[in-house]
Short mmCIF file of C-alpha atoms and ligand atoms in Angstrom, two decimals:
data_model
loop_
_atom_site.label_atom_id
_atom_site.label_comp_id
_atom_site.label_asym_id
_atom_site.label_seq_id
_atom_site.Cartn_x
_atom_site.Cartn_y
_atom_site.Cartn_z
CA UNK A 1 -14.27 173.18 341.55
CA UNK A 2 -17.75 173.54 343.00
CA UNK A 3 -19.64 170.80 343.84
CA UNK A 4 -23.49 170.48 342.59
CA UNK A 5 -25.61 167.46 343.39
CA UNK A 6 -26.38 166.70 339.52
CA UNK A 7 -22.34 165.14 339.98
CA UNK A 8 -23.23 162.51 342.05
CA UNK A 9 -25.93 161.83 339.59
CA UNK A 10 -23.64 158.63 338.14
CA UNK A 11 -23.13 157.02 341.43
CA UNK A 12 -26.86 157.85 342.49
CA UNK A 13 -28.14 155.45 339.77
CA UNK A 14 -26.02 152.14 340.50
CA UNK A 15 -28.17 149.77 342.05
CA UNK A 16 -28.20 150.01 345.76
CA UNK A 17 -26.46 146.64 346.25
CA UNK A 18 -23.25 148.17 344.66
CA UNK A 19 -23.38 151.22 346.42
CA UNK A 20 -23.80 149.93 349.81
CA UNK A 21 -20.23 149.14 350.63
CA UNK A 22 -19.00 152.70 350.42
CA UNK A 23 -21.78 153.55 353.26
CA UNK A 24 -20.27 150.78 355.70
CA UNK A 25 -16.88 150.70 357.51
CA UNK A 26 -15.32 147.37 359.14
CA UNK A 27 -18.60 145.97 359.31
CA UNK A 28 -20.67 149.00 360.85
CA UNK A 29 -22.21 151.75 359.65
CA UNK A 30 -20.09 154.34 358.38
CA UNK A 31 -23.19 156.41 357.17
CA UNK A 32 -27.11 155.56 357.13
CA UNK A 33 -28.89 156.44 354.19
CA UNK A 34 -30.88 153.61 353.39
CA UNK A 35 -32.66 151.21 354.96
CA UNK A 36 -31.54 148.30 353.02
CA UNK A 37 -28.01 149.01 354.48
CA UNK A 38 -30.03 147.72 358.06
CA UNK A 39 -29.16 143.85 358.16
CA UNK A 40 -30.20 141.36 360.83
CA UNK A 41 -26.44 141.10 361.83
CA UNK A 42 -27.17 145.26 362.69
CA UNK A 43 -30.54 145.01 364.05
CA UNK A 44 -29.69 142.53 366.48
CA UNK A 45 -26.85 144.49 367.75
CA UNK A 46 -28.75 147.67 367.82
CA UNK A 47 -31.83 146.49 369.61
CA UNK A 48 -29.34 145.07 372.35
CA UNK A 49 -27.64 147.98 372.60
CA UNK A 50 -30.93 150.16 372.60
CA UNK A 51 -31.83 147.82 375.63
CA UNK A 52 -29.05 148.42 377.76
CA UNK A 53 -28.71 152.55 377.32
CA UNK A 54 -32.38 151.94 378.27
CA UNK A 55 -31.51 149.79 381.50
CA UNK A 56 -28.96 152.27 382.16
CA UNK A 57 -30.86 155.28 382.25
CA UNK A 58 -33.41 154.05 384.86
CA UNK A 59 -30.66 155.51 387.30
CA UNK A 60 -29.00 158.57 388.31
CA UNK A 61 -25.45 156.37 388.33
CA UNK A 62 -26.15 154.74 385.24
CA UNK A 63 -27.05 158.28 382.89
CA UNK A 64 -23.93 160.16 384.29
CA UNK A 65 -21.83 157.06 383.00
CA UNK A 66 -23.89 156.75 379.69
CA UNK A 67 -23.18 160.84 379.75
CA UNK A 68 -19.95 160.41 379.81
CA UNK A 69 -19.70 157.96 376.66
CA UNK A 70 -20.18 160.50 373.89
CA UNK A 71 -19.08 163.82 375.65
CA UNK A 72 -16.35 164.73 373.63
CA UNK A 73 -18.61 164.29 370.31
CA UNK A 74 -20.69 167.26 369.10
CA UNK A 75 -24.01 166.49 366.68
CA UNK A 76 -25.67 168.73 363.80
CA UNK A 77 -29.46 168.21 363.11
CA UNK A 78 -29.58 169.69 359.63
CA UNK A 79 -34.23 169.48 359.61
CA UNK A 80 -35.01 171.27 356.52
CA UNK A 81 -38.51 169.53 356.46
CA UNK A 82 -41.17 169.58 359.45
CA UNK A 83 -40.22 167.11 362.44
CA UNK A 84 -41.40 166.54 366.01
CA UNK A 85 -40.47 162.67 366.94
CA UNK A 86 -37.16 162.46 364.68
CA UNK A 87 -35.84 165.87 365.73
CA UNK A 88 -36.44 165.32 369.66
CA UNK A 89 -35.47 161.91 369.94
CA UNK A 90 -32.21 162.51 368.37
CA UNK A 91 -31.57 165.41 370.40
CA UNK A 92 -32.76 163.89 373.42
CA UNK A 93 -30.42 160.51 372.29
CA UNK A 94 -27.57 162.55 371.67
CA UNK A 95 -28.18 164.46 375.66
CA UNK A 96 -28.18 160.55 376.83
CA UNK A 97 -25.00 159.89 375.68
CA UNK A 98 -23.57 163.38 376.22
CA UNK A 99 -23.17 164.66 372.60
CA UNK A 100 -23.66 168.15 372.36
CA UNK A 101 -25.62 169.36 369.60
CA UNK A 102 -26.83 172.17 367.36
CA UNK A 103 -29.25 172.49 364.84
CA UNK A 104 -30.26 174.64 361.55
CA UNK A 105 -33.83 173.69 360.83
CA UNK A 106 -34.85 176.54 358.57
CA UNK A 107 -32.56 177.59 355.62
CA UNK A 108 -33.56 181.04 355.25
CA UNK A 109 -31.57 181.35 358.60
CA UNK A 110 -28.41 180.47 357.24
CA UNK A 111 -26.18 181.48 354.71
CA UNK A 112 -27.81 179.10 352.26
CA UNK A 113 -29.84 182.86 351.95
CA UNK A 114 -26.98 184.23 350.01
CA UNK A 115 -26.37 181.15 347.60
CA UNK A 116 -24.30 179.05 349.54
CA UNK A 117 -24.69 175.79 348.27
CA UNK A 118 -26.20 173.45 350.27
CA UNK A 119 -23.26 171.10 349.28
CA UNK A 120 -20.84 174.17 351.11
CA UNK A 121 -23.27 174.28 353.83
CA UNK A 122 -23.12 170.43 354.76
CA UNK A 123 -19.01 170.78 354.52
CA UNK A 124 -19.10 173.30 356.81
CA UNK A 125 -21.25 171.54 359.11
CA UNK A 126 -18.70 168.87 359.03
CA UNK A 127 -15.84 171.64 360.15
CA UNK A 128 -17.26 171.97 363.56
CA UNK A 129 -19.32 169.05 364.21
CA UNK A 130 -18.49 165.12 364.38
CA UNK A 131 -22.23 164.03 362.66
CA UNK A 132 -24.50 165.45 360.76
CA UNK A 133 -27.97 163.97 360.94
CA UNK A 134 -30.36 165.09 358.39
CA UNK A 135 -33.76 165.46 357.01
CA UNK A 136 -34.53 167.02 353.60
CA UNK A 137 -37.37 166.98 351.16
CA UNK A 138 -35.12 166.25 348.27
CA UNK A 139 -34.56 162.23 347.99
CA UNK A 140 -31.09 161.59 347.53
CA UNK A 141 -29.24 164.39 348.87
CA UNK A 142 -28.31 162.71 352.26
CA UNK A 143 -26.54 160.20 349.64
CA UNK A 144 -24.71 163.18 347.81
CA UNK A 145 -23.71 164.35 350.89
CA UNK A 146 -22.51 160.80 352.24
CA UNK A 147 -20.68 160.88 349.07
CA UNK A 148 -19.26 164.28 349.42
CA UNK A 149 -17.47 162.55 353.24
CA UNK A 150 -16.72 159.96 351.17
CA UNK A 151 -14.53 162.42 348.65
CA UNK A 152 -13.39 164.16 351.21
CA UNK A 153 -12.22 161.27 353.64
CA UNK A 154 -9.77 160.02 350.56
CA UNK A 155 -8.10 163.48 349.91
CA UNK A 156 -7.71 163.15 353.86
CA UNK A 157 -9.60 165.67 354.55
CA UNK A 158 -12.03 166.20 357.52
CA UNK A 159 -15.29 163.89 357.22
CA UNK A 160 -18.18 162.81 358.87
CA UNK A 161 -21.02 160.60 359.30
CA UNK A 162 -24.01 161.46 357.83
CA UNK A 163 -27.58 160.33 358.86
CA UNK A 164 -30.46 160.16 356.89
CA UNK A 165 -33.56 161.18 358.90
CA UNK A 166 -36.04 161.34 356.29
CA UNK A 167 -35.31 162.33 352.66
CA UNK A 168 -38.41 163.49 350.29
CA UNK A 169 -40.71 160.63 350.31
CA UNK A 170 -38.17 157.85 349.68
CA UNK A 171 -36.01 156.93 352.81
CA UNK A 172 -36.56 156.96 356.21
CA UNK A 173 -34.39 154.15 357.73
CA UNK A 174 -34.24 155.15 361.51
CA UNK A 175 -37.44 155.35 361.40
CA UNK A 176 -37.53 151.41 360.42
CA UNK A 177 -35.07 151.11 363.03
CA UNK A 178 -37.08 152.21 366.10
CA UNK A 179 -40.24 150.59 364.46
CA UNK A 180 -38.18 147.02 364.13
CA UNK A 181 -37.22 147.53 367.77
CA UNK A 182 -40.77 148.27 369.01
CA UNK A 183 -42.05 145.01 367.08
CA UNK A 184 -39.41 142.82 368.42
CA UNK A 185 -40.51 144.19 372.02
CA UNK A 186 -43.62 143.72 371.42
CA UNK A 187 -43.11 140.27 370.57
CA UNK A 188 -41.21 139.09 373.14
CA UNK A 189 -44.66 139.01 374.53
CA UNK A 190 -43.69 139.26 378.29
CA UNK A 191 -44.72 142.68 379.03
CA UNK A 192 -48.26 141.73 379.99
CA UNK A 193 -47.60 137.90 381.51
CA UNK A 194 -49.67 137.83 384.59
CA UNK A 195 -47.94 135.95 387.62
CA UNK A 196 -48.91 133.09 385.99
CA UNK A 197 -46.54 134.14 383.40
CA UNK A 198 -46.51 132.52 379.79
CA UNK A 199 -48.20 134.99 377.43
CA UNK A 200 -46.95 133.25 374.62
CA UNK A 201 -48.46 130.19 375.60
CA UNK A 202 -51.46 131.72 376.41
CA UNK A 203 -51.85 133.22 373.20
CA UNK A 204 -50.74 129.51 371.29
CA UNK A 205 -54.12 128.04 372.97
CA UNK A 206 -55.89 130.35 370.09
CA UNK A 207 -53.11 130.92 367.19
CA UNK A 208 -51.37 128.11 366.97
CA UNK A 209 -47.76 128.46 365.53
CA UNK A 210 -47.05 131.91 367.05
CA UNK A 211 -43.77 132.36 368.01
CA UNK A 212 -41.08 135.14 369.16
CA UNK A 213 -39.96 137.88 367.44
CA UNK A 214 -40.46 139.23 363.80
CA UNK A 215 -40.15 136.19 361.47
CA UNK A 216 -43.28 134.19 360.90
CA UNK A 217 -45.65 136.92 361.18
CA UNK A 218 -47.95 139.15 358.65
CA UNK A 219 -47.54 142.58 358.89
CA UNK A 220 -50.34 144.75 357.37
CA UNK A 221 -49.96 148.65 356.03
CA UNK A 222 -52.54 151.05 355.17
CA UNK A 223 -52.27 154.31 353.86
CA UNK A 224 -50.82 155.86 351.74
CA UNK A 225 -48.47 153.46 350.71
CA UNK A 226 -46.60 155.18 347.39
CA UNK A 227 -45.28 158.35 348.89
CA UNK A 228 -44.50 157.06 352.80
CA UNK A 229 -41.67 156.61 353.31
CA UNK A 230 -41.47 154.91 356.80
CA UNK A 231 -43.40 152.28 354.55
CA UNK A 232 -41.07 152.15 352.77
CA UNK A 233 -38.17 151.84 354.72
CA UNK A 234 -39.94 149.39 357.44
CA UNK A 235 -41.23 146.69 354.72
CA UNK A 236 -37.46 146.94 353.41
CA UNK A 237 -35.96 145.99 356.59
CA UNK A 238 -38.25 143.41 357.56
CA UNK A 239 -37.14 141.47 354.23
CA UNK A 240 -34.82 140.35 356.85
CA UNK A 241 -36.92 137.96 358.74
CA UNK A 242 -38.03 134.52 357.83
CA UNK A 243 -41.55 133.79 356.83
CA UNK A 244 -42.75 136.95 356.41
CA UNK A 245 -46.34 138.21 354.63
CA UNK A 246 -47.10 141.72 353.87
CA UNK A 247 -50.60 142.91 353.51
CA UNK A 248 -51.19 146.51 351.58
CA UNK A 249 -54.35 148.45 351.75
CA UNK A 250 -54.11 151.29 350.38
CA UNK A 251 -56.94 154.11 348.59
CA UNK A 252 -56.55 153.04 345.00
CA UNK A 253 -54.48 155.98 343.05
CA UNK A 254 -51.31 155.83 341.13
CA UNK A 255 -49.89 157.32 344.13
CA UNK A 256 -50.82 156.41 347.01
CA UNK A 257 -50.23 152.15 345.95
CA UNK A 258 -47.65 150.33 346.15
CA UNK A 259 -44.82 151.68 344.25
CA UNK A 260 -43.16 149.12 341.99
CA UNK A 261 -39.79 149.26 343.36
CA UNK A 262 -40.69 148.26 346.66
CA UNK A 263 -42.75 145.78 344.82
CA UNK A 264 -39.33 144.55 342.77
CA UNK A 265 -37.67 144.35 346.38
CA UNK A 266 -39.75 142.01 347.50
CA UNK A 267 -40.41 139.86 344.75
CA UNK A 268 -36.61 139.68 345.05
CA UNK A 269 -36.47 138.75 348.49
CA UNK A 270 -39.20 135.83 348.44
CA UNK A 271 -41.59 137.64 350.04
CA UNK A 272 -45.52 136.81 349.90
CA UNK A 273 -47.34 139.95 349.47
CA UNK A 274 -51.10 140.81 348.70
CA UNK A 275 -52.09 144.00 347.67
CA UNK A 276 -56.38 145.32 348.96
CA UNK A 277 -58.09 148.78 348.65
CA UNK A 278 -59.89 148.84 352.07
CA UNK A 279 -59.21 147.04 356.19
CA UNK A 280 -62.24 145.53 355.57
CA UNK A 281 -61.13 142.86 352.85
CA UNK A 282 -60.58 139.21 353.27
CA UNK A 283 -58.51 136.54 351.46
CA UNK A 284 -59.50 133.37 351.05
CA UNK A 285 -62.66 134.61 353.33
CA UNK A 286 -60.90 135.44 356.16
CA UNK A 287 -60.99 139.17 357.07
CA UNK A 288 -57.26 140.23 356.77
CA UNK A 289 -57.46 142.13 360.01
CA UNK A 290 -58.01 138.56 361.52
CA UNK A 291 -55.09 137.31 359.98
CA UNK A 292 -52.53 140.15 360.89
CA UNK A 293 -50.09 139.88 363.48
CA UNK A 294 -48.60 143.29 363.30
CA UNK A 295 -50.56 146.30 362.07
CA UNK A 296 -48.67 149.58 360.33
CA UNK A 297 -50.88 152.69 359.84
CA UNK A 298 -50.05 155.92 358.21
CA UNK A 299 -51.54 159.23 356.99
CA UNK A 300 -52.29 160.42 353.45
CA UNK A 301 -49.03 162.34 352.75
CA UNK A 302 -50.89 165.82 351.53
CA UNK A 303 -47.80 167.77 351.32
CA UNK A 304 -46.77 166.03 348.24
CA UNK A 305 -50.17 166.49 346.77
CA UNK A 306 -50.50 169.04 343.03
CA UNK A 307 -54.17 170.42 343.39
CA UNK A 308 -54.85 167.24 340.69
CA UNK A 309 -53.82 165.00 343.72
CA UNK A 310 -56.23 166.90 346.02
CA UNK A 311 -59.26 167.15 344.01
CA UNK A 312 -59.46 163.12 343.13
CA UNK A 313 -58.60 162.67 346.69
CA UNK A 314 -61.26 164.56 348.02
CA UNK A 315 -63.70 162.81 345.26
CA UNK A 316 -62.86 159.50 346.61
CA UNK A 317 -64.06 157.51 350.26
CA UNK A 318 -60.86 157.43 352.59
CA UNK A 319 -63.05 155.47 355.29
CA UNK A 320 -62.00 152.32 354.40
CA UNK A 321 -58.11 153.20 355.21
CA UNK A 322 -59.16 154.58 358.91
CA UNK A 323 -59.22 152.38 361.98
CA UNK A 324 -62.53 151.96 363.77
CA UNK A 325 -63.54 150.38 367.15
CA UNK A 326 -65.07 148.08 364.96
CA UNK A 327 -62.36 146.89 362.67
CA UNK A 328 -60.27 146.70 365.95
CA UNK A 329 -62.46 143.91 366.75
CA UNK A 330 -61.34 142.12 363.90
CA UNK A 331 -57.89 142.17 364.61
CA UNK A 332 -56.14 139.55 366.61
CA UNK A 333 -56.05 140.68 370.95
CA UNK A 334 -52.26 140.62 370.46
CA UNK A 335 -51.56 142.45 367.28
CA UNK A 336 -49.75 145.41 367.78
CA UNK A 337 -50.83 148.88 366.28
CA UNK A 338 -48.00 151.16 365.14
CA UNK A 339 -48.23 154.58 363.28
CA UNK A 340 -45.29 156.57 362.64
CA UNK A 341 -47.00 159.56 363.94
CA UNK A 342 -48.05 162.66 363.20
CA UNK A 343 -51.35 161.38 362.90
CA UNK A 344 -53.95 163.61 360.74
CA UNK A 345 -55.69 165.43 363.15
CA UNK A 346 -58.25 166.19 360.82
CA UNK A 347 -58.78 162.78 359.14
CA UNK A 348 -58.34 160.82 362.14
CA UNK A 349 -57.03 157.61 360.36
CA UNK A 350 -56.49 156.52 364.32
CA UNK A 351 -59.32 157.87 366.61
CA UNK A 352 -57.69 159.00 370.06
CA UNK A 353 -60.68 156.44 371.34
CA UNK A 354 -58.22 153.76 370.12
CA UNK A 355 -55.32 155.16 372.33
CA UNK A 356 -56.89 153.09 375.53
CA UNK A 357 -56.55 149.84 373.64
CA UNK A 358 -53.79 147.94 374.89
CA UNK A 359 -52.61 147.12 371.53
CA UNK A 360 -51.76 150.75 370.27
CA UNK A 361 -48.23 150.90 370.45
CA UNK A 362 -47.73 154.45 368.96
CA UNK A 363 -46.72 156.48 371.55
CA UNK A 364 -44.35 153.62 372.94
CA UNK A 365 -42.79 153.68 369.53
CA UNK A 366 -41.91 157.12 369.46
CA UNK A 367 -39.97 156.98 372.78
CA UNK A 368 -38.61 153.80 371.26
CA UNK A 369 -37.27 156.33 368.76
CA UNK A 370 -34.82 157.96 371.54
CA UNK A 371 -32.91 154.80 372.96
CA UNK A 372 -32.94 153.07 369.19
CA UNK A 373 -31.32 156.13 367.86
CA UNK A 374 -29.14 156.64 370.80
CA UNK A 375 -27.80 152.97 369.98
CA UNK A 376 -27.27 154.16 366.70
CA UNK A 377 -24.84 156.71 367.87
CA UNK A 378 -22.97 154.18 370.02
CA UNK A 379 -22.39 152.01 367.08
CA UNK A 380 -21.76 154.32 364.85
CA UNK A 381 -19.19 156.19 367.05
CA UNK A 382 -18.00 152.68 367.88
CA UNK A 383 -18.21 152.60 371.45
CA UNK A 384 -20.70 150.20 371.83
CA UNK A 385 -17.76 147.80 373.33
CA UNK A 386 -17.40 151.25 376.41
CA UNK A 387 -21.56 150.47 376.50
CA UNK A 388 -21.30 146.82 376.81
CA UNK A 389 -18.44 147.09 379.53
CA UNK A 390 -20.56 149.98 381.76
CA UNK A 391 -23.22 147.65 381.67
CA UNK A 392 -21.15 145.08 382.95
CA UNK A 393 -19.88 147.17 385.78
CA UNK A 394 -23.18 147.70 386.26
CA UNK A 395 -25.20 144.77 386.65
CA UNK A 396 -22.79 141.85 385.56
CA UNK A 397 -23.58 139.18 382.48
N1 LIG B 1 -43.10 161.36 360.32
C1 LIG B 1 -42.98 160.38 359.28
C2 LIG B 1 -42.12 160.92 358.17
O1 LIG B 1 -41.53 161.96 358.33
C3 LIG B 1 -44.32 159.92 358.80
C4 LIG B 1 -45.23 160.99 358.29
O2 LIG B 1 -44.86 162.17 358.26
O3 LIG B 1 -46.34 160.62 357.92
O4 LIG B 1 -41.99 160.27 357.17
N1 LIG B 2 -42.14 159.68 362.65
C1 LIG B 2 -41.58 160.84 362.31
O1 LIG B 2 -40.63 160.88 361.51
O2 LIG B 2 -42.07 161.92 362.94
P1 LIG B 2 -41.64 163.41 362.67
O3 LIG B 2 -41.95 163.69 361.22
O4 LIG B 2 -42.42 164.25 363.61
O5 LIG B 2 -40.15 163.50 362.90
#
């Protein structure tokens, strides 16, 4: 019988905490489609793997052994939607670890032309390839087609892992992934220590209480917070860390706010969260760019726009959702700036001025994306204990 995506339509609308067991296998990821599925238990593995393939590729010996982990894999980048970072770093993460890979990125180039299904297409994918990582501007249809494995793994049939790398404006969990892993780097704070070493206790002198790591910390988004998805997916994962605070700022339109599911999800997990309409706000008469430790940026998301979208968009004053010199001097010296990238070239939500500062982090992140993702692969190909024993033969404990 042919497939269409309206059948998965029953097991699409369970709530995701009943779901998430048939995406998981013997404790690891069997298939990443949302970012909830991304526990600390995970990110903490992850971000030590991501370390070491990172160590390991400083040399010539260490990238022919960390070539040699994956070479008998091959990888499908399925892109149906525009993509720089995710599409690159997952092909250059799959060249670290020796994957081969291939890639369909516009439809009208494959047989999808003549009606195959896109449900067909993805099972064919799976004939010749061992994972299928995939973006698409239709939210939900990585999950139909983690289902679809799913089916096809208990008639015994051939299956594979798929990877969600962006679907519609809902999901983007590796993207949460490599963003989690550049915060945790960043706060590890030992990147800058001088030879007098202790940044951290530098830093204490001024804000008291600061510690390592994610937990205890307030994060702050702006942008367009209702259709991005990294938003999203990053305030979803960082539910995981202890004594959190979100901040949103966001242009106020039904859109573009807070959605109220990822409001629900964190009411749910305990987390304090404070909703403004412009960087330059203040609670309790503090600015809230002095209070942030960790600060998220993002475009307006004009694809998804109808021309109603566009003209009370261009009625209203985006300036107060753009990062100035100015505000920068607001926000604390150690406060790292993140942006998903692309940036809008036109809107400039992040001058390139900013770039100098030693606090923008956005270009880091993105190459973050390639050894996060390429731990990804090792744990979800389950070599990770190969990874942990090249290191070893490497450069000991
Ligand atoms: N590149 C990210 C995404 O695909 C963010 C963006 O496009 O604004 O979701
Ligand atoms: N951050 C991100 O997903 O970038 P691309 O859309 O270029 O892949």
């Amino acid at each position: 019988m042919l497939l269409d995506l309206s059948d998965f339509l029953p097991r699409q609308s369970r709530p995701l905490r009943v779901k998430m067991d048939e995406f998981q296998r013997e404790g690891r990821l069997k298939h990443l489609i949302f970012a909830s599925q991304l526990e600390l238990e995970h990110l903490n593995r992850l971000q030590r793997l991501a370390d070491i393939i990172r160590q390991l590729s400083k040399t010539k010996k260490g990238s022919d052994a960390l070539r040699s982990l994956l070479s008998h894999k091959r990888a499908m980048l399925y892109f149906t939607q525009p993509s720089t970072r995710t599409f690159l770093s997952f092909m250059a993460a799959c060249q670290i670890l020796g994957l081969t890979c291939n890639e369909v990125r516009d439809p009208a180039t494959s047989s999808e032309m003549k009606r195959e299904s896109p449900l067909d297409s993805i099972r064919m994918f799976s004939s010749y390839f061992d994972v299928i990582i995939m973006r698409s501007p239709e939210a939900g249809f990585s999950e139909c087609c983690a289902y679809l494995m799913n089916d096809l793994e208990s008639q015994e049939k051939r299956s594979v892992p798929i990877i969600n790398a962006g679907s519609g404006s809902e999901e983007h969990p590796t993207q949460a992934l490599l963003d989690v892993y550049t915060i945790q780097r960043t706060f590890q704070f030992d990147s800058t220590a001088g030879t007098t070493g202790n940044r951290l206790a530098e830093l204490n002198k001024k804000y008291s209480g600061l510690t390592t790591g994610l937990s205890n910390k307030t994060y702050l988004f702006c942008g367009d917070l209702g259709r991005g998805r990294t938003v999203r997916s990053l305030a979803t994962t960082l539910t995981n860390y202890r004594n959190i605070r979100m901040f949103f700022v966001s242009p106020n339109h039904e859109k573009l706010r807070l959605d109220s599911a990822l409001r629900k999800r964190l009411e749910v997990a305990n987390v304090e969260f404070h909703e403004f309409d412009s960087l330059d706000a203040t609670l309790q008469g503090q600015d809230i760019l002095s209070l942030t430790d960790c600060l998220y940026m993002t475009r307006i998301q004009i694809e998804h726009n109808t021309s109603a979208d566009t003209a009370a968009l261009n009625e209203m004053d985006l300036s107060p959702f753009h990062l100035s010199p100015t505000r920068l001097e607001k926000l604390r010296e150690y406060a790292p700036i993140l942006h998903p990238f692309p940036r809008d070239s036109v809107v400039q939500e992040i001058p390139t001025i900013i770039d100098a500062d030693p606090r923008a982090m956005y270009f880091r992140q993105a190459r973050n994306g390639m050894w996060a993702r390429a731990a990804l692969l090792v744990h979800m190909f389950n070599v990770a204990d190969q990874l942990l024993f090249l290191h070893n033969d490497f450069y000991g404990n």
